[in-house]
XYZ file of C-alpha atoms in Angstrom:
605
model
C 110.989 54.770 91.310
C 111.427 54.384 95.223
C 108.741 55.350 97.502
C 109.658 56.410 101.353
C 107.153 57.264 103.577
C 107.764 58.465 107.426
C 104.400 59.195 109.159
C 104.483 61.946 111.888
C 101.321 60.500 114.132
C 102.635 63.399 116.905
C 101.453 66.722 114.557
C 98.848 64.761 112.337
C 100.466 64.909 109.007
C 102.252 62.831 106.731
C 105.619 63.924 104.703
C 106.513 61.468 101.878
C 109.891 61.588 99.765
C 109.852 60.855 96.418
C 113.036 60.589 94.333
C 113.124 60.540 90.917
C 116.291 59.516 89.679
C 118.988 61.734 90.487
C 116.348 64.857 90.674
C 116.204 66.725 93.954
C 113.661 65.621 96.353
C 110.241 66.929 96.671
C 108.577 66.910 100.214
C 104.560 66.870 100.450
C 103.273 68.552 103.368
C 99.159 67.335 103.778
C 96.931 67.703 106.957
C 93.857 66.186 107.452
C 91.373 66.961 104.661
C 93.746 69.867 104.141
C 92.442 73.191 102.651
C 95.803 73.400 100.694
C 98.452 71.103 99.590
C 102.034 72.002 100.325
C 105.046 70.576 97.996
C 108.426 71.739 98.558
C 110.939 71.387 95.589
C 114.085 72.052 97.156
C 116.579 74.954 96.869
C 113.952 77.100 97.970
C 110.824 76.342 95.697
C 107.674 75.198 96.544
C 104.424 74.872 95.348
C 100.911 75.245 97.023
C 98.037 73.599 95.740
C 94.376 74.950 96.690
C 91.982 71.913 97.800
C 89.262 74.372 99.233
C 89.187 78.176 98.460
C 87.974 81.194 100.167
C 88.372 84.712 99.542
C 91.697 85.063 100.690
C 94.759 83.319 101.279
C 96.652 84.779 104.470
C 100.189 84.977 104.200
C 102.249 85.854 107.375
C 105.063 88.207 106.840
C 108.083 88.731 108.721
C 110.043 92.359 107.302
C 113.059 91.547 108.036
C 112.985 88.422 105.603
C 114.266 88.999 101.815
C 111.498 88.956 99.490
C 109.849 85.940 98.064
C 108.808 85.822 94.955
C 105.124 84.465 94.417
C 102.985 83.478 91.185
C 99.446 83.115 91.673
C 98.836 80.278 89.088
C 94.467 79.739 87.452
C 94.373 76.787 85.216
C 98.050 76.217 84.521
C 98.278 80.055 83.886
C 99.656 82.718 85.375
C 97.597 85.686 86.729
C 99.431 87.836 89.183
C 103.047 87.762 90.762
C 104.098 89.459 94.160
C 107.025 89.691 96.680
C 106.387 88.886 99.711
C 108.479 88.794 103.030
C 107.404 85.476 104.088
C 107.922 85.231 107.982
C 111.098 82.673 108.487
C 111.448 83.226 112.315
C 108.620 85.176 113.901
C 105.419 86.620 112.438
C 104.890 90.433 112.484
C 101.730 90.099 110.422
C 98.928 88.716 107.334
C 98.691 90.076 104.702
C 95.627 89.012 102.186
C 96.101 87.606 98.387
C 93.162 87.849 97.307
C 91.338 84.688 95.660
C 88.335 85.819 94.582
C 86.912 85.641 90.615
C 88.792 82.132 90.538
C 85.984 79.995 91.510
C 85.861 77.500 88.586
C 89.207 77.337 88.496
C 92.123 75.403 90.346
C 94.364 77.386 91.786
C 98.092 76.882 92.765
C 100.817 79.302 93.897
C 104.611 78.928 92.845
C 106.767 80.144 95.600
C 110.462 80.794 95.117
C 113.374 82.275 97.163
C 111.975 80.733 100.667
C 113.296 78.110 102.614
C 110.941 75.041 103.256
C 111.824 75.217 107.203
C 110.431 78.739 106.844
C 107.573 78.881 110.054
C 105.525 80.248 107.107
C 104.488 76.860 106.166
C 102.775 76.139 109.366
C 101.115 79.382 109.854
C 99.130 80.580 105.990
C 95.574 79.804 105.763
C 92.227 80.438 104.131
C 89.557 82.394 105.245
C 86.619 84.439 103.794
C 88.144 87.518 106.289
C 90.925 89.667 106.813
C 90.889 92.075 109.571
C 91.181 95.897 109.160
C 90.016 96.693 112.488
C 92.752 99.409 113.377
C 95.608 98.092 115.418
C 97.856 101.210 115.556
C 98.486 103.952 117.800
C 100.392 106.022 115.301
C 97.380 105.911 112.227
C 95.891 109.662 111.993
C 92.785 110.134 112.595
C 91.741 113.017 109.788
C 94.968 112.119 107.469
C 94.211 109.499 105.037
C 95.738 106.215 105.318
C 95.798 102.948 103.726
C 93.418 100.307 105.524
C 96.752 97.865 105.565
C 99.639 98.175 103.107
C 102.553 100.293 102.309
C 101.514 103.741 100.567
C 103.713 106.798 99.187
C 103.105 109.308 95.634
C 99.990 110.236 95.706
C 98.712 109.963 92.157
C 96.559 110.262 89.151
C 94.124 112.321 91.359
C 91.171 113.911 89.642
C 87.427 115.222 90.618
C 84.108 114.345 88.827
C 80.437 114.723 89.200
C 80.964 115.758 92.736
C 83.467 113.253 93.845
C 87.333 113.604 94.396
C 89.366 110.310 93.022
C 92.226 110.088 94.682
C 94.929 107.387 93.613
C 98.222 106.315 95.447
C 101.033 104.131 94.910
C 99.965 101.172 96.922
C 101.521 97.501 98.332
C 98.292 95.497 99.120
C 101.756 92.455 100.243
C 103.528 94.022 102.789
C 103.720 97.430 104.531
C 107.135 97.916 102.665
C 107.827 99.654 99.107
C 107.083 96.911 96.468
C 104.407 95.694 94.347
C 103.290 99.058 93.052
C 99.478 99.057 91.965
C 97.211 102.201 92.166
C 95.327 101.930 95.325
C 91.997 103.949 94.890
C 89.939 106.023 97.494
C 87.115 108.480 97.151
C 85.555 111.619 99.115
C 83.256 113.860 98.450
C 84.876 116.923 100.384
C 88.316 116.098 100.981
C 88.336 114.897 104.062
C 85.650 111.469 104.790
C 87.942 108.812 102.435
C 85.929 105.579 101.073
C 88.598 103.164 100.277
C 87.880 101.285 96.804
C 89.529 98.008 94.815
C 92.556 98.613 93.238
C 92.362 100.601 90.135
C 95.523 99.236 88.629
C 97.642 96.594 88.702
C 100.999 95.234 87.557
C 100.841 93.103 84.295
C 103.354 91.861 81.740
C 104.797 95.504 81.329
C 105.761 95.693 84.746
C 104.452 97.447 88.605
C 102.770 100.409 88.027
C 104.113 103.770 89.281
C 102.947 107.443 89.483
C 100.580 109.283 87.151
C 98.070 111.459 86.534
C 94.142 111.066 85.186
C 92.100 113.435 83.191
C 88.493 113.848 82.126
C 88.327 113.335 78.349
C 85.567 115.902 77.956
C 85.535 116.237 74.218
C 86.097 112.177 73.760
C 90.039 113.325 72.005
C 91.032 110.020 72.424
C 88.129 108.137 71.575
C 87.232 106.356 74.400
C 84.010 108.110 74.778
C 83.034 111.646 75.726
C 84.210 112.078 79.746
C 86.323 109.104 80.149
C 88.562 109.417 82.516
C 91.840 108.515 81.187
C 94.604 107.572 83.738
C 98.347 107.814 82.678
C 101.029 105.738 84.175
C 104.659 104.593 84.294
C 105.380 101.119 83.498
C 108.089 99.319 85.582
C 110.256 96.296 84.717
C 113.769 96.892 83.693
C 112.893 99.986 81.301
C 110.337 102.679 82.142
C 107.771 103.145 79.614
C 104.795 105.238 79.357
C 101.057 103.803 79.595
C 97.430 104.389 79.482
C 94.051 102.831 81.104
C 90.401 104.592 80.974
C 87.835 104.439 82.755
C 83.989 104.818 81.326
C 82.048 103.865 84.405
C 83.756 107.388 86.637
C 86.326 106.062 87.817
C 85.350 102.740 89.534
C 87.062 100.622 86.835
C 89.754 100.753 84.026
C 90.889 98.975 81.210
C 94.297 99.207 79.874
C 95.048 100.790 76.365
C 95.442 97.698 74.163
C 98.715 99.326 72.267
C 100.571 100.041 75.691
C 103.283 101.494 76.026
C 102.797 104.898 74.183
C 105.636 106.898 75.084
C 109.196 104.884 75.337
C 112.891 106.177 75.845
C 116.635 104.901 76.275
C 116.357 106.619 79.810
C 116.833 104.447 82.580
C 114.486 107.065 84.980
C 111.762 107.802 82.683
C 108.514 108.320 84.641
C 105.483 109.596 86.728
C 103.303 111.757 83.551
C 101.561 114.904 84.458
C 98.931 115.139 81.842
C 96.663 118.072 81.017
C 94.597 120.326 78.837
C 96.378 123.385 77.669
C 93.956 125.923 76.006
C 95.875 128.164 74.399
C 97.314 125.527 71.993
C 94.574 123.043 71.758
C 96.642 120.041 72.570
C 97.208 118.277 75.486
C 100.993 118.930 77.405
C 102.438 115.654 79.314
C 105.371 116.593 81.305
C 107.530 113.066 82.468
C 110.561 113.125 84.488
C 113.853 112.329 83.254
C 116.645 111.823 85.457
C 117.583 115.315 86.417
C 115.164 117.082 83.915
C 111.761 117.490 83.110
C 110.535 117.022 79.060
C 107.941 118.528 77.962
C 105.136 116.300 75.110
C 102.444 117.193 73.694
C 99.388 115.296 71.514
C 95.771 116.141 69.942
C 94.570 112.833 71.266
C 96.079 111.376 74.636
C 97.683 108.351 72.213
C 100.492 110.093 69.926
C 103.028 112.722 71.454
C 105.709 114.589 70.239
C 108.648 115.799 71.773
C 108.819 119.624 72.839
C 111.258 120.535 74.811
C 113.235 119.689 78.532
C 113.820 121.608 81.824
C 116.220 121.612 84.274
C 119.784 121.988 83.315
C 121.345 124.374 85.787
C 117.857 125.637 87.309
C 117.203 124.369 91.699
C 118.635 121.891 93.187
C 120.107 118.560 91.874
C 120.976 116.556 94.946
C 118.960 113.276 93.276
C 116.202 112.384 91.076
C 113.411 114.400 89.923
C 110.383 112.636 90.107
C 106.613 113.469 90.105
C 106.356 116.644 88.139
C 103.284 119.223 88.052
C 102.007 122.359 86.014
C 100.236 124.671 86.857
C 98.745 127.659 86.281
C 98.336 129.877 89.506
C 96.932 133.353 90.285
C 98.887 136.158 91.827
C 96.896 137.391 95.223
C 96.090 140.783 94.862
C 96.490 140.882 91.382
C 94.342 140.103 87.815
C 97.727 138.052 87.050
C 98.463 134.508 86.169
C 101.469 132.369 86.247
C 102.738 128.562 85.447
C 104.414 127.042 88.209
C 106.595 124.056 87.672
C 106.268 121.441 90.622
C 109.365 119.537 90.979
C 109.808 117.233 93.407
C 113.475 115.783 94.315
C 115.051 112.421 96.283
C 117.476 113.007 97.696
C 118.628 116.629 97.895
C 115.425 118.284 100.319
C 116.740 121.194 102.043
C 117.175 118.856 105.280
C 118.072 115.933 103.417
C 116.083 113.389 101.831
C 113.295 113.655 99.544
C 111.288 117.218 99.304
C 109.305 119.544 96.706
C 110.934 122.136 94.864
C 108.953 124.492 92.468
C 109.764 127.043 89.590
C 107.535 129.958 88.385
C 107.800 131.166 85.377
C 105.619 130.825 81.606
C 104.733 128.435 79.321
C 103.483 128.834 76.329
C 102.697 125.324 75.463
C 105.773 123.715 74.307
C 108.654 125.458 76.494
C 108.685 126.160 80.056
C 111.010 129.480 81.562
C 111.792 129.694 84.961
C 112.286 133.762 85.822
C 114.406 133.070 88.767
C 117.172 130.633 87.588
C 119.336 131.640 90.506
C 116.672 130.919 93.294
C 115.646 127.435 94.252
C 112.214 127.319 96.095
C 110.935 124.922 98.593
C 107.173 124.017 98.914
C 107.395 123.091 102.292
C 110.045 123.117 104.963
C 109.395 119.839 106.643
C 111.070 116.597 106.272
C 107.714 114.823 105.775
C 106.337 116.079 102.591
C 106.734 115.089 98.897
C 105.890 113.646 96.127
C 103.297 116.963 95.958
C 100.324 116.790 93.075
C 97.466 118.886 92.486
C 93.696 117.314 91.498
C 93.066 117.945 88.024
C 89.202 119.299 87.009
C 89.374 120.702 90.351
C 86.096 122.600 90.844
C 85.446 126.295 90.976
C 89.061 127.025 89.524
C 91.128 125.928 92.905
C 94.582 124.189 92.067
C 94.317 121.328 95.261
C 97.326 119.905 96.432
C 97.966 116.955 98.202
C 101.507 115.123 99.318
C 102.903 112.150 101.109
C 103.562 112.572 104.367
C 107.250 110.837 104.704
C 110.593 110.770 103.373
C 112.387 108.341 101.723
C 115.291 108.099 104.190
C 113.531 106.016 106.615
C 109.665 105.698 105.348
C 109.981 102.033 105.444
C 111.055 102.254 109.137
C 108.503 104.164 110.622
C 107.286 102.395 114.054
C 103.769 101.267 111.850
C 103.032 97.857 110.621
C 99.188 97.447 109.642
C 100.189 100.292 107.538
C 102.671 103.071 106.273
C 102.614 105.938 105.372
C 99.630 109.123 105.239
C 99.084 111.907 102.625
C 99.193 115.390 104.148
C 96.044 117.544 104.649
C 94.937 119.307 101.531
C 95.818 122.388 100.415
C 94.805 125.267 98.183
C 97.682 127.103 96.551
C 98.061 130.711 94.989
C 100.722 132.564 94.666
C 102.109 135.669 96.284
C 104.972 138.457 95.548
C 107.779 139.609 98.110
C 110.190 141.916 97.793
C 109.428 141.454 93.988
C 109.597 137.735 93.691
C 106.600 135.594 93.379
C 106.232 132.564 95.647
C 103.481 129.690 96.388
C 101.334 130.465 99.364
C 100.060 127.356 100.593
C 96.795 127.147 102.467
C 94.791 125.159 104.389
C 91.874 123.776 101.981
C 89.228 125.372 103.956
C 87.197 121.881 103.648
C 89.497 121.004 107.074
C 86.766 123.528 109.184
C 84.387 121.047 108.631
C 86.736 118.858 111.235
C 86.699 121.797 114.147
C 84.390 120.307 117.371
C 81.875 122.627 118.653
C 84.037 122.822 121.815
C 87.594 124.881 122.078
C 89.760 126.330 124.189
C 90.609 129.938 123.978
C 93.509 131.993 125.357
C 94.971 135.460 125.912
C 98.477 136.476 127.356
C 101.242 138.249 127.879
C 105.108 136.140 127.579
C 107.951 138.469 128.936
C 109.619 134.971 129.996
C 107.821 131.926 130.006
C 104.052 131.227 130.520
C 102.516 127.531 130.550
C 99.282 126.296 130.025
C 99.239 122.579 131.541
C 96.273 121.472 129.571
C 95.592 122.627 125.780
C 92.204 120.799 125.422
C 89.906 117.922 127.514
C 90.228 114.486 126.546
C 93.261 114.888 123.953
C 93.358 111.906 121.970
C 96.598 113.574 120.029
C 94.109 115.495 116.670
C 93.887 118.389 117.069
C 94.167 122.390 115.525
C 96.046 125.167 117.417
C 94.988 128.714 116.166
C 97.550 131.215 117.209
C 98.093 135.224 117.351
C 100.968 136.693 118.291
C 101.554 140.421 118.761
C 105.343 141.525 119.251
C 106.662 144.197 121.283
C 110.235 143.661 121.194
C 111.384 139.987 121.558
C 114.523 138.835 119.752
C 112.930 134.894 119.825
C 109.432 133.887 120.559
C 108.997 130.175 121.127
C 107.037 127.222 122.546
C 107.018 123.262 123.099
C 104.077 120.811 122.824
C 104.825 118.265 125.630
C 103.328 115.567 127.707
C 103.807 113.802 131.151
C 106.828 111.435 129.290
C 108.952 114.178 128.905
C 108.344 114.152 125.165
C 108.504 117.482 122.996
C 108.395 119.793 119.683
C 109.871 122.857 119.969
C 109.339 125.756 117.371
C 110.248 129.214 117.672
C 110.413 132.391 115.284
C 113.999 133.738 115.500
C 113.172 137.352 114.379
C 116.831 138.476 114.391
C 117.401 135.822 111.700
C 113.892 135.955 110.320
C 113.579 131.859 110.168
C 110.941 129.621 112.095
C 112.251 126.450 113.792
C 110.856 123.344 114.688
C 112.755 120.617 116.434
C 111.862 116.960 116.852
C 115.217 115.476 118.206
C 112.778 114.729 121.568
C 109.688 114.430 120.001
C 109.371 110.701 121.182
C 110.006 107.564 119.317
C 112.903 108.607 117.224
C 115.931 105.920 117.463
C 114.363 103.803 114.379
C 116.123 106.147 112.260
C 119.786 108.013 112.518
C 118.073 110.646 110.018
C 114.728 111.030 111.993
C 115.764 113.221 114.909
C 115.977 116.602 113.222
C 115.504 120.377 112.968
C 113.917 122.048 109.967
C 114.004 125.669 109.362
C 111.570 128.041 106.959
C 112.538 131.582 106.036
C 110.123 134.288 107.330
C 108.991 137.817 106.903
C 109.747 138.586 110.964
C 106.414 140.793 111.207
C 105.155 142.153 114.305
C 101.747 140.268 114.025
C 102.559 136.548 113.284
C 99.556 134.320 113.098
C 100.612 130.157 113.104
C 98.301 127.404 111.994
C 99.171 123.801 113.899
C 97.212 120.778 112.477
C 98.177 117.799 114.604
C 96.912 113.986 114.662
C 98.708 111.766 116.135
C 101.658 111.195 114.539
C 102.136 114.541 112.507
C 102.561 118.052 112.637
C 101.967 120.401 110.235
C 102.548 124.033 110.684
C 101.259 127.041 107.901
C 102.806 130.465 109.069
C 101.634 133.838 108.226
C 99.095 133.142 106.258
C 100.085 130.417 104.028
C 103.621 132.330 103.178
C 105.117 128.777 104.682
C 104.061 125.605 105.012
C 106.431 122.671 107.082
C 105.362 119.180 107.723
C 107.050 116.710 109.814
C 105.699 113.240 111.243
C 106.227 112.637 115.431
C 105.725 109.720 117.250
C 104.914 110.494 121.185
C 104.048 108.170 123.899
C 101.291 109.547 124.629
C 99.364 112.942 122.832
C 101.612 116.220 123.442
C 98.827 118.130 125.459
C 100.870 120.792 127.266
C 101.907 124.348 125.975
C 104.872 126.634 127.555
C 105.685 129.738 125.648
C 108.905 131.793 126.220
C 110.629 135.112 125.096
C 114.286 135.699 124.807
C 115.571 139.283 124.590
C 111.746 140.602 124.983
C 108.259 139.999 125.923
C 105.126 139.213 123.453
C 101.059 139.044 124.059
C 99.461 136.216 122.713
C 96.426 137.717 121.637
C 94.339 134.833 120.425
C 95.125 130.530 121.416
C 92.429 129.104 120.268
C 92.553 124.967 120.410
C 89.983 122.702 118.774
C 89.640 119.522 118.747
C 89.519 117.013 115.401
C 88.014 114.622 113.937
C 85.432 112.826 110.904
C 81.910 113.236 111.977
C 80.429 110.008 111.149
């Protein structure tokens, strides 16, 4: 064996070479009393040795760099793997592995797939902190958000003893898709989010993806009477069907010992909705299959049978379904119930991308019918809203909805980096019948009041051509709630653009001639990130004389519920600076705006 040894005295570290017969060389990269040990393998391997822990090891990330691949190694034994995109060039920012619950052990990472010139090497470290202090214009104020990490499905939500659970497909390495665990947050009224551990995370079966939790009530799987028992897709090469429960409310699981429970030759096999169904006295998981939905059922949460599949011929088929719901909705106005089939769909949204579709029909416990095959229906007209689930054990009988606010076409290039990614406010859905077909009217969750500031600004007046209003409220930090009345007389279109000083704007107007509501983004601000981001949605309307409009902005989001709830349309923004100018105008007509009534948002801490 040859020993060489070249001391760099300049940077105060030493790199020795040691060959091994004809083996490749390994390089040893030490400071003084180092806190780590660096040993590069060649052809991009290297391990990291831990001298003196912390809490967390810092890795800096760079998101244009191809994944690494990473295994966290306790004792000779591996206990988590992760990709990260080490920074190679230039740092955009940390991300924390967390080393805690190792402390009698050594610990060691494997790294593969990164280059040992990488500036990564010089810049990870230890420390017993990571910073979450918000660093981001963009992050919503009243929306939830991830403290750092990528985010998208909302899942596996569920409320008990007074507290809402809400779970999320969550990258704790990197504010890109990858890694999936189940991040966990709770609230007590929708709104003031506690952020938790994670509930679950990947292990020899694969990531985990989207799900659903119930509460157990009757103990029919055994686990104990009110677990709540969370259902999951599994995620390696195959998708497979698993289960964790939780006996402590929700603040820890533990994985099903005979995972998986539910397996199939399907390649897209995923996201289970699980619930109660009465009326049979079994429990009904719906999964997505490729372009279908199948139907299961079980006396026990742990052995399910085939019933039946949905889909062939029935909405739209653009891409994937993915993240089904059921649900059983009241008609307003009526003693009537009906099940509504959430179905939500990437690519293949009305305006491209990823969106939620829905069916209503029955369901009598093994076969969903949809009563309008002909008709495909649209949840919300935005290009910011999918992956749409409802709370199960909801109180007081409401069906809650929540949904991501992105789309897959460019959610990984949104002008963020701390984070990605919000859910959309809440809402409370019913349904309603027009012209003798029954649709979802989505509503505010009146939990969002709670947000209003005692101070607002109100306005009445008339629009024959344009009127502007040069200030909507003091201070505007950008979250905010527009209230709006308009009466018609006889104008053809009645519009208006949110603006600022940069020239930056939303325009929406009702078309009443073609009975659709427009909003258009293609100025809204930051939009060249994206080829698919500047855009103009469209929702069908009734073209009333008395339209009322509910605006719900924060900071990097609007979200617009018209007459009522009949439509809903959610699309993310990114100004310079908070739109806080008005102008309304009237084409072929004149309107009175009979109530503008602006308040001002945000958490009362």
């Amino acid at each position: 064996m040859n020993y060489l040894k070249d001391f760099w005295h300049t940077v105060g570290r030493t790199f020795a070479v040691f060959i091994l017969g004809t083996a490749a060389a390994v390089f040893s990269c030490q400071a003084t009393n180092p806190p780590f040990v660096i040993k590069h393998l060649g052809e991009g391997q290297s391990i990291v040795q831990i001298e003196s822990p912390k809490k967390f090891l810092l890795l800096p990330v760079e998101e244009s760099s191809p994944e690494a691949k990473l295994y966290m190694i306790a004792d000779n034994d591996v206990v988590r793997s992760m990709n990260v995109r080490l920074a190679i060039r230039k740092i955009d920012y940390f991300i924390p592995v967390d080393l805690s619950g190792f402390d009698n052990k050594s610990l060691s990472f494997n790294f593969q797939l990164i280059s040992d010139t990488a500036i990564c090497w010089n810049e990870m470290k230890l420390s017993n902190e990571f910073d979450t202090v918000n660093r981001e214009i963009f992050r919503p104020v009243y929306h939830f958000t991830p403290q750092y990490g990528w985010m998208n499905d909302p899942n596996g939500m569920v409320y008990k003893d007074g507290v809402y659970h809400l779970f999320y497909q969550y990258n704790p390495y990197g504010s890109m898709w990858g890694n999936m665990h189940w991040g966990h947050a709770t609230s007590t009224d929708l709104i003031d989010w506690e952020h938790q551990p994670v509930a679950i995370a990947p292990d020899a079966l694969g990531t985990i993806f989207s799900g659903s939790c119930v509460v157990d009530k009757e103990n029919t799987a055994g686990f104990g009477a009110g677990a709540i028992v969370a259902f999951y897709t599994s995620a390696s090469d195959r998708q497979v069907q698993s289960m964790a429960y939780s006996l402590d409310n929700g603040k820890t699981f533990k994985k099903y010992a005979r995972n998986p429970i539910l397996t199939s030759t399907q390649r897209d096999f995923r996201d289970p909705k699980v619930f109660w169904h009465d009326a049979t006295k079994r429990w009904v998981m719906i999964l997505a299959v490729g372009q279908e939905m199948q139907f299961y059922s079980s006396p026990n949460l742990k052995e399910w049978t085939y019933e039946s599949s949905f889909g062939k011929g029935q909405g739209a088929h653009g891409g994937v379904w993915e993240c089904p719901d059921l649900l059983e909705l009241p008609i307003e106005g009526t003693e009537l119930m009906k099940w509504v089939l959430v179905c939500n769909i990437n690519p293949g949204g009305p305006f491209g991308g990823s969106a939620t579709q829905y069916f209503v029909g029955t369901f009598d416990g093994k076969k969903f019918v949809n009563e309008s095959p002909e008709i495909t229906k649209w949840m919300d007209w935005g290009k910011d809203h999918y992956a749409t689930v409802t709370w199960s054990n909801a109180p007081e009988g409401r069906t809650i909805a929540l949904a991501w606010m992105s789309n897959w076409q460019y959610a990984n290039d949104v002008p963020t980096q701390q984070y990605r990614s919000a859910n959309s406010v809440p809402r409370d859905l019913s349904l309603y019948t027009s012209r003798g077909e029954t649709y979802i009217k989505v509503t505010p969750s009146p939990e969002l009041l709670k947000l209003r500031d005692k101070s607002s600004m109100k306005y009445a007046f008339k629009v024959d051509r344009n009127h502007n209003l040069d200030k909507l409220i003091d201070d505007n930090t950008g979250s905010y709630e527009i209230d709006l009345t308009i009466k018609n007389k006889n104008a053809e279109v009645i519009g208006f653009q949110l603006f600022n000083s940069r020239g930056e704007e939303v325009e929406m107007y009702y078309n009443l001639i073609e009975k659709k509501f427009y909003m258009d983004r293609t100025k809204s601000g930051m939009i060249s990130f994206s080829k698919e981001f500047p855009s103009v949605t469209i929702a069908p309307v009734k073209g009333q004389d008395i339209l009322k409009i509910r605006l719900f902005i924060d900071k990097s989001s609007i979200e617009a519920f018209g007459d009522n709830g009949a439509f809903a349309m959610s699309n993310l923004v990114f100004p310079s600076e908070p739109y806080n100018r008005i102008s309304f105008y009237a084409k072929g007509g004149s309107y009175n705006v009979t109530e503008l009534t602006v308040y001002r948002l945000g958490l009362k801490k």
